[in-house]
mmCIF file of C-alpha atoms in Angstrom:
data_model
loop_
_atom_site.group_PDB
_atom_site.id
_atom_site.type_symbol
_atom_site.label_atom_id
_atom_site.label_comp_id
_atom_site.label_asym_id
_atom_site.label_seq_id
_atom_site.Cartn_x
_atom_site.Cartn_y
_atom_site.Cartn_z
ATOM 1 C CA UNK I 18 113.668 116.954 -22.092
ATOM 2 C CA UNK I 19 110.095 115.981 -20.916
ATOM 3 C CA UNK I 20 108.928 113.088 -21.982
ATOM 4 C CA UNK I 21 105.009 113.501 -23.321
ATOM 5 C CA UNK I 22 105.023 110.440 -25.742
ATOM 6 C CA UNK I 23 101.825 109.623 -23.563
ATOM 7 C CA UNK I 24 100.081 112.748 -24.171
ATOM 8 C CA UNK I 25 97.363 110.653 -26.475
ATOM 9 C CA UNK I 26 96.597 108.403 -23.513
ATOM 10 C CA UNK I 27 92.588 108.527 -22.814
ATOM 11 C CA UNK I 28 92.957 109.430 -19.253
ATOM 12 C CA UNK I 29 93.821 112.377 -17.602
ATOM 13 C CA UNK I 30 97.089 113.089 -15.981
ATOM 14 C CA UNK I 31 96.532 112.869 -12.190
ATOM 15 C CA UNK I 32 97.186 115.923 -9.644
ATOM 16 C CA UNK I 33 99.953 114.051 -7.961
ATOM 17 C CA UNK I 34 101.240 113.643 -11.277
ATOM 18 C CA UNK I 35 101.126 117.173 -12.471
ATOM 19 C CA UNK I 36 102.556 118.481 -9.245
ATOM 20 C CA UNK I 37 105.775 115.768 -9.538
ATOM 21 C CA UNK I 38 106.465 116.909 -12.918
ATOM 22 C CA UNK I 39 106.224 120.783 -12.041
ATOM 23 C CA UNK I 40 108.322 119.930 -8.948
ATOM 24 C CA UNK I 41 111.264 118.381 -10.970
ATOM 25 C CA UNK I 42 111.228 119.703 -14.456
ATOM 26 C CA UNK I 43 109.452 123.100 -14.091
ATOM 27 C CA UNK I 44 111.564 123.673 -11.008
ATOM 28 C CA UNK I 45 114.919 122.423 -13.415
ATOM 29 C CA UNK I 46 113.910 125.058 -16.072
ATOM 30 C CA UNK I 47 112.978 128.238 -13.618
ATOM 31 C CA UNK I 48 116.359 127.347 -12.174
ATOM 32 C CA UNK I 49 118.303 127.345 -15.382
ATOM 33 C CA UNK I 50 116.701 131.164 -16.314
ATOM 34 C CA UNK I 51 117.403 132.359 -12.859
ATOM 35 C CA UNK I 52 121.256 131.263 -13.496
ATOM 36 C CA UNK I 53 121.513 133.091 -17.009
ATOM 37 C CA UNK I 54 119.632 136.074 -15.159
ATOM 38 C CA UNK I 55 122.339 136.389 -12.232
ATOM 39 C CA UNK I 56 125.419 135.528 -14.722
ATOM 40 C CA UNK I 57 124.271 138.839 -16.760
ATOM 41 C CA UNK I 58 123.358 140.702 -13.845
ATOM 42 C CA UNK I 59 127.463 140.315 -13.082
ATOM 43 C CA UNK I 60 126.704 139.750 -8.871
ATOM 44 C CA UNK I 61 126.626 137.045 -7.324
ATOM 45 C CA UNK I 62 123.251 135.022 -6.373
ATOM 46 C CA UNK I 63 124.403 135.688 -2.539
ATOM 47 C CA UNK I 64 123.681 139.460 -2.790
ATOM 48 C CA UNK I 65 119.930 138.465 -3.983
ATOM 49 C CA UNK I 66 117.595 140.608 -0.908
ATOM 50 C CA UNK I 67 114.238 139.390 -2.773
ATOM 51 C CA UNK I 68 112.375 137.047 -4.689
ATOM 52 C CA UNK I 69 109.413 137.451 -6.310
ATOM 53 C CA UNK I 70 107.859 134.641 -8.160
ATOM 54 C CA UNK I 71 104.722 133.573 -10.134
ATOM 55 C CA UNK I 72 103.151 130.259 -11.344
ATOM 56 C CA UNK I 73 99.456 129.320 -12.425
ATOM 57 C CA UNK I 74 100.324 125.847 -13.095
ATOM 58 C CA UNK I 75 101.124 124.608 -9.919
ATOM 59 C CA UNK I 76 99.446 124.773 -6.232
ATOM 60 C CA UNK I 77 101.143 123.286 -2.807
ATOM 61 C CA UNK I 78 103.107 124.151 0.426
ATOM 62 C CA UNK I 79 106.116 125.091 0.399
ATOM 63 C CA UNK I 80 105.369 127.008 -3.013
ATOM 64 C CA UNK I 81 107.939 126.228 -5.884
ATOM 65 C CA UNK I 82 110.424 129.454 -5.180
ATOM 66 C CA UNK I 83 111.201 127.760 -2.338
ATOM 67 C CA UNK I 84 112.624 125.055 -4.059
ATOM 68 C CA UNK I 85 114.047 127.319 -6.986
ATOM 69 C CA UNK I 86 116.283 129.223 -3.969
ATOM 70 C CA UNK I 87 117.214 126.104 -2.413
ATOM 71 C CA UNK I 88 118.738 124.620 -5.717
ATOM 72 C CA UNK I 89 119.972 128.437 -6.302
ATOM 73 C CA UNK I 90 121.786 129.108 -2.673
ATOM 74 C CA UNK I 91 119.960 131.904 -1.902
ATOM 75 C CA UNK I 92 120.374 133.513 1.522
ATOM 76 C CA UNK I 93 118.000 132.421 4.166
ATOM 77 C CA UNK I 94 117.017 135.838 5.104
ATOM 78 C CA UNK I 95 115.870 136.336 1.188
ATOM 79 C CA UNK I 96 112.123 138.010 1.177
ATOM 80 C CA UNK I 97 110.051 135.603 -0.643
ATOM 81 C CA UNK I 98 107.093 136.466 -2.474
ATOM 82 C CA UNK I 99 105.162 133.606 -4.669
ATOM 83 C CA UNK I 100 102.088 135.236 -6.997
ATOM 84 C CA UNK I 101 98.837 133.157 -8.064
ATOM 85 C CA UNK I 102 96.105 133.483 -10.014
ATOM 86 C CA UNK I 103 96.910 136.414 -12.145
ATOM 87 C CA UNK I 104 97.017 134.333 -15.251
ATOM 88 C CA UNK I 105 98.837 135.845 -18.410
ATOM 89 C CA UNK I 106 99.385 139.113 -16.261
ATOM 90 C CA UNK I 107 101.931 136.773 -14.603
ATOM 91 C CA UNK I 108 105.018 138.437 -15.740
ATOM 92 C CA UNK I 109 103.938 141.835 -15.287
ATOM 93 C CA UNK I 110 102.451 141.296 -11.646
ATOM 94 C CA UNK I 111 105.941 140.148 -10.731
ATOM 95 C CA UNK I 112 107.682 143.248 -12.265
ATOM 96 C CA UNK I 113 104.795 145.791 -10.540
ATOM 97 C CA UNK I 114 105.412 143.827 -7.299
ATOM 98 C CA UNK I 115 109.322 143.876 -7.409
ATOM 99 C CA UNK I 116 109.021 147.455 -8.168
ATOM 100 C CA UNK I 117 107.032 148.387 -5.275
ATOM 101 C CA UNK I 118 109.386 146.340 -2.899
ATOM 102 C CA UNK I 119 111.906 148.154 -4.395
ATOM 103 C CA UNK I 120 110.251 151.408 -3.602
ATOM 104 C CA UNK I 121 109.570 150.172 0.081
ATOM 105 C CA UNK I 122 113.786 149.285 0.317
ATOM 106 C CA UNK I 123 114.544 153.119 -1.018
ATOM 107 C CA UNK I 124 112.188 154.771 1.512
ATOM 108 C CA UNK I 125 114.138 152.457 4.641
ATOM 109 C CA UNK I 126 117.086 153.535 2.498
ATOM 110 C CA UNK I 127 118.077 149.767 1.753
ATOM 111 C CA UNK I 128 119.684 148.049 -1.317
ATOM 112 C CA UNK I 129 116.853 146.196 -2.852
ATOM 113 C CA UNK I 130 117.937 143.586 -5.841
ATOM 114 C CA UNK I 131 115.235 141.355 -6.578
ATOM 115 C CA UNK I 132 115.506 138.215 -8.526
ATOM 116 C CA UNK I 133 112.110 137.542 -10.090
ATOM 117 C CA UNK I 134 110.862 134.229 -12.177
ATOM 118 C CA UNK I 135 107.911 132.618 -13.538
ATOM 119 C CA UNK I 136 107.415 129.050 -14.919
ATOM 120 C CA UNK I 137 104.655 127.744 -16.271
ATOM 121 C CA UNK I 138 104.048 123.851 -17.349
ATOM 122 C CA UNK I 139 101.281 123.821 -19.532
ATOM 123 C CA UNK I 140 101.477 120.757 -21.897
ATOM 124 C CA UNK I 141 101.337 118.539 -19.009
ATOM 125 C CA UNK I 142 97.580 119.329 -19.417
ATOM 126 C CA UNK I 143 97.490 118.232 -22.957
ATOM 127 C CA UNK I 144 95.544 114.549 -22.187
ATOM 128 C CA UNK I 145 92.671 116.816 -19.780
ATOM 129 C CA UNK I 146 92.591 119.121 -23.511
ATOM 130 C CA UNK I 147 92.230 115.747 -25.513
ATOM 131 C CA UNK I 148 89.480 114.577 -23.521
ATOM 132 C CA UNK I 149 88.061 117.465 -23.329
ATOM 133 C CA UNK I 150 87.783 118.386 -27.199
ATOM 134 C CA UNK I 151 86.873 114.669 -27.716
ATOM 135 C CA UNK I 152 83.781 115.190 -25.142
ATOM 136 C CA UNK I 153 82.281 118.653 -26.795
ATOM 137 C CA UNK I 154 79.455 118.802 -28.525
ATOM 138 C CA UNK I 155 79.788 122.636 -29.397
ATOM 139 C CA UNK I 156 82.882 123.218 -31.936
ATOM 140 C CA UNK I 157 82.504 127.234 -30.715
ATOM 141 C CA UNK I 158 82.984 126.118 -26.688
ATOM 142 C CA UNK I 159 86.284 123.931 -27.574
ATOM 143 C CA UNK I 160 89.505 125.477 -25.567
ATOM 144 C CA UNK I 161 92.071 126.629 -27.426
ATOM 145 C CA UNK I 162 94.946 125.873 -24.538
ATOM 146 C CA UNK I 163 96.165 122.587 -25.903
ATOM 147 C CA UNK I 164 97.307 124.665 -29.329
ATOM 148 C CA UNK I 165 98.349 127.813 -27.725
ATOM 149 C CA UNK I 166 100.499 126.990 -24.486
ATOM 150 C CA UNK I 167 103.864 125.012 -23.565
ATOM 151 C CA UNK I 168 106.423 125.393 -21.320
ATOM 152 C CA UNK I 169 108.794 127.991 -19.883
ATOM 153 C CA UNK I 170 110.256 129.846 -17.492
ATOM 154 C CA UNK I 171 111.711 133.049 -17.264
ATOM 155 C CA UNK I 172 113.501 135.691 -15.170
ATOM 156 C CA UNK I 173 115.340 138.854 -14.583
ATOM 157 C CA UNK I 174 116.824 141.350 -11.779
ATOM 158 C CA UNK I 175 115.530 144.452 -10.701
ATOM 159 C CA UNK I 176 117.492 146.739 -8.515
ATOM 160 C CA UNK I 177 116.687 150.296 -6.701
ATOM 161 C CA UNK I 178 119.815 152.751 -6.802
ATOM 162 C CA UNK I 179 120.923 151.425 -3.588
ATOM 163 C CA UNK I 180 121.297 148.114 -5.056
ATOM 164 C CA UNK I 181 122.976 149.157 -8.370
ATOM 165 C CA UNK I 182 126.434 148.848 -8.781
ATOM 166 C CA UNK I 183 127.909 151.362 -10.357
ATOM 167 C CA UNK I 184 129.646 148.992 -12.785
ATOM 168 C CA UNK I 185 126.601 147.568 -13.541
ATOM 169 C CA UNK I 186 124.625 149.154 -16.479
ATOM 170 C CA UNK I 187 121.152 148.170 -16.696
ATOM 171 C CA UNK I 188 119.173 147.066 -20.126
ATOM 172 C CA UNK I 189 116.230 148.668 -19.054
ATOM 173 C CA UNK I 190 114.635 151.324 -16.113
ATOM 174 C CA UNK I 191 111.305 151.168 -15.020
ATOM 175 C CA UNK I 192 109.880 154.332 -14.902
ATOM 176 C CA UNK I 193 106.061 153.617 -13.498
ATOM 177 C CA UNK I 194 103.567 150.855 -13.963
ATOM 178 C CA UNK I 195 99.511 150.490 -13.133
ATOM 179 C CA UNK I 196 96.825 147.603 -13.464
ATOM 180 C CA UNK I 197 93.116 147.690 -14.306
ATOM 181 C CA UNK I 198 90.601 145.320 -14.251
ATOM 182 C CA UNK I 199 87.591 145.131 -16.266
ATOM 183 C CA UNK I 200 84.568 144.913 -14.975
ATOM 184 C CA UNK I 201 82.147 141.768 -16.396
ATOM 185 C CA UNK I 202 85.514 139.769 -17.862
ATOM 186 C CA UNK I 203 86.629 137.544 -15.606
ATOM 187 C CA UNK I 204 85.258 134.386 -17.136
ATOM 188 C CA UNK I 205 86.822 135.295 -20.309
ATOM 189 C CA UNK I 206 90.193 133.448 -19.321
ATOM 190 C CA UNK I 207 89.112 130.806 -16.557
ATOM 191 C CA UNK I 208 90.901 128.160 -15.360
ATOM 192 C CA UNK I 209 89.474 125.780 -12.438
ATOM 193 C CA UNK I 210 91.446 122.713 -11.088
ATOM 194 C CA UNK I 211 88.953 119.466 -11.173
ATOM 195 C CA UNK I 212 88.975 116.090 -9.791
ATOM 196 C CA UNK I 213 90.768 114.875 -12.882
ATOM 197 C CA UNK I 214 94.139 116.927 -11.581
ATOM 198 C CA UNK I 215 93.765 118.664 -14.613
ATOM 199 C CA UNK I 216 91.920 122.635 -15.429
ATOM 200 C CA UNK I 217 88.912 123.624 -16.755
ATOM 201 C CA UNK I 218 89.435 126.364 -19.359
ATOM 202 C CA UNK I 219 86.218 127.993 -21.482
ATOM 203 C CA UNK I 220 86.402 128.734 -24.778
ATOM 204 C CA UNK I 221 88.080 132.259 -26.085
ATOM 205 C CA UNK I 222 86.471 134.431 -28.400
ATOM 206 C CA UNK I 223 89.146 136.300 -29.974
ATOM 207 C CA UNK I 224 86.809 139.418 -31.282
ATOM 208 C CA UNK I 225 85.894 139.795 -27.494
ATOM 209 C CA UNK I 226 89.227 139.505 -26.184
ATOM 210 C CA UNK I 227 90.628 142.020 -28.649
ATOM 211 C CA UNK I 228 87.668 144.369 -27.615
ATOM 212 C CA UNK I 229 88.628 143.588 -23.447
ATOM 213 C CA UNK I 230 92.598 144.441 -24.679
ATOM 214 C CA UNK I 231 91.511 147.715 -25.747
ATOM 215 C CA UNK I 232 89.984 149.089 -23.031
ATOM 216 C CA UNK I 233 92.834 147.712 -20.871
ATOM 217 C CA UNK I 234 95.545 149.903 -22.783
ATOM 218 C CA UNK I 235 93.146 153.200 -22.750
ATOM 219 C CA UNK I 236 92.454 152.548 -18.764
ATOM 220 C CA UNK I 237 95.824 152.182 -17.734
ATOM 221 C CA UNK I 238 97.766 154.016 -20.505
ATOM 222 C CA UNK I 239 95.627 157.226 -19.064
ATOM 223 C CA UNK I 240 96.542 156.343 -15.178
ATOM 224 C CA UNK I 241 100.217 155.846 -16.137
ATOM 225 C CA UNK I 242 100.485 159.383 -18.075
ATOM 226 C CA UNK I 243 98.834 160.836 -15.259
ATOM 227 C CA UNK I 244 100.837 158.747 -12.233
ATOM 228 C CA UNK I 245 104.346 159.316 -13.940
ATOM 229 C CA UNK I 246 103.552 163.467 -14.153
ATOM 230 C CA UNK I 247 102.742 163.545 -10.674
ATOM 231 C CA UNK I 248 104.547 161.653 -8.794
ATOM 232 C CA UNK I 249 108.250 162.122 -8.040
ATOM 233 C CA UNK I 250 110.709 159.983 -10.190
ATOM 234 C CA UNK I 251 112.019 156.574 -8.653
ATOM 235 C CA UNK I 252 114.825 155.348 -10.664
ATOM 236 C CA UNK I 253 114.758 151.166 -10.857
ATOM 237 C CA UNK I 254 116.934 149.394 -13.158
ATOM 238 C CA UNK I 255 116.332 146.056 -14.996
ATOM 239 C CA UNK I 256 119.964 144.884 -14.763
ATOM 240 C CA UNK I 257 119.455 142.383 -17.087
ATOM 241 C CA UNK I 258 117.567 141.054 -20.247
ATOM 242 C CA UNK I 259 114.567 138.899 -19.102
ATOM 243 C CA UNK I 260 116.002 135.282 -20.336
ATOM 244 C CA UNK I 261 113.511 132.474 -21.003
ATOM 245 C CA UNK I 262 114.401 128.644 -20.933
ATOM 246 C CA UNK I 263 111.674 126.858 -23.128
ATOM 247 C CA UNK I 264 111.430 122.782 -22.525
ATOM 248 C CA UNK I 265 111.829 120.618 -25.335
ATOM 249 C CA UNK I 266 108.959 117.736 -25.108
ATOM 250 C CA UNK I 267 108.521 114.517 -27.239
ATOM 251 C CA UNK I 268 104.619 114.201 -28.178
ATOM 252 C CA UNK I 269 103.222 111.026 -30.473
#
């Protein structure tokens, strides 16, 4: 449990604070999902070829999967890959990326089983959203983060055929996948780090959002028809459900 019975303190949490507690508890809770990920996947956390992990709340060298496949006992030779900056797309980026390292193991005719994991501590902000709402002059420009976000982490397996045992059913298969970006929207969801050790997030207009969301399922939703009926058909398996640890917190 996280401790945040100082969340109404006036100043803000500093960057060496935000990175211990991401370090220690968001580490603890990616580690926890990754454990409930392998148990259902039925192998054992030795066989793990790749790793393929995303955070937004957290910046530094080594990046946090390190840590998460130390405390894990992952192989050395494990292929690491740590996504940033991708924001809410987080959990898909890591499934498109696993899925083309997946494709890249088939083609060198490889077993490819891929643990993958996100964590994201966003509370820990909550005293840079307090400040920040107490500072605004403009009720239409106040964030929206400090009501919307906590924490979690989650993660699943993905195998190619070569890495599928044939014991092992899998919950899902991914069939194809594709990403668009919108031109003109990438201040709608922006998130700077500050001086403060805290982020900088403007305010969301839902109506606008919606509108962005729409073109984003008729952009890809077109390439993916059109990708999957032309290309031939890569069978990966999700050999697992995607199993999410959520952090209990204590606020005053």
């Amino acid at each position: 449990m996280v401790d945040y019975s100082n969340a109404a303190e006036s100043v803000p949490s500093s960057i060496a604070e935000l990175d211990h507690l991401f370090r220690t508890a968001g580490v603890d809770m990616t580690v926890k999902a990754c454990n409930k990920a392998i148990e259902e996947w039925t192998e054992n956390s030795g066989d793990i070829t790749h790793t393929v992990a995303v955070t937004c709340t957290n910046q530094g060298n080594p990046g946090f999967d390190v840590l998460v496949n130390e405390r894990l006992r992952l192989s050395t030779s494990v292929e690491r890959v740590l996504l940033h900056g991708v924001g809410c797309a987080g959990g898909l980026a890591i499934m498109r990326t696993a899925a083309q390292l997946a494709c890249g193991a088939t083609m060198r005719g490889r077993p490819a089983k891929i643990l993958c994991f996100a964590c994201e501590l966003s509370t820990a902000n909550i005293r840079y959203e307090l400040d920040a709402v107490a500072k605004c002059v403009e009720l239409s420009q106040v964030s929206i983060a400090g009501a919307l976000f906590s924490d979690a982490a989650a993660a699943f397996v993905l195998c190619n055929d070569l890495g599928l045992q044939s014991a092992i059913r899998p919950v899902f298969e991914l069939l194809d996948w594709t990403t668009a970006t919108i031109p003109g929207t990438k201040n709608e969801l922006e998130f700077h780090a500050e001086a403060k050790g805290a982020s900088k997030q403007t305010a969301w207009h839902q109506i606008e959002i919606m509108l962005i969301k729409e073109q984003v399922i008729v952009l890809c939703s077109t390439d993916l028809f059109r990708s999957m009926l032309s290309q031939p058909f890569v069978r990966l398996s999700i050999s697992c459900c995607p199993h999410f640890v959520h952090k209990q917190c204590v606020t005053t």
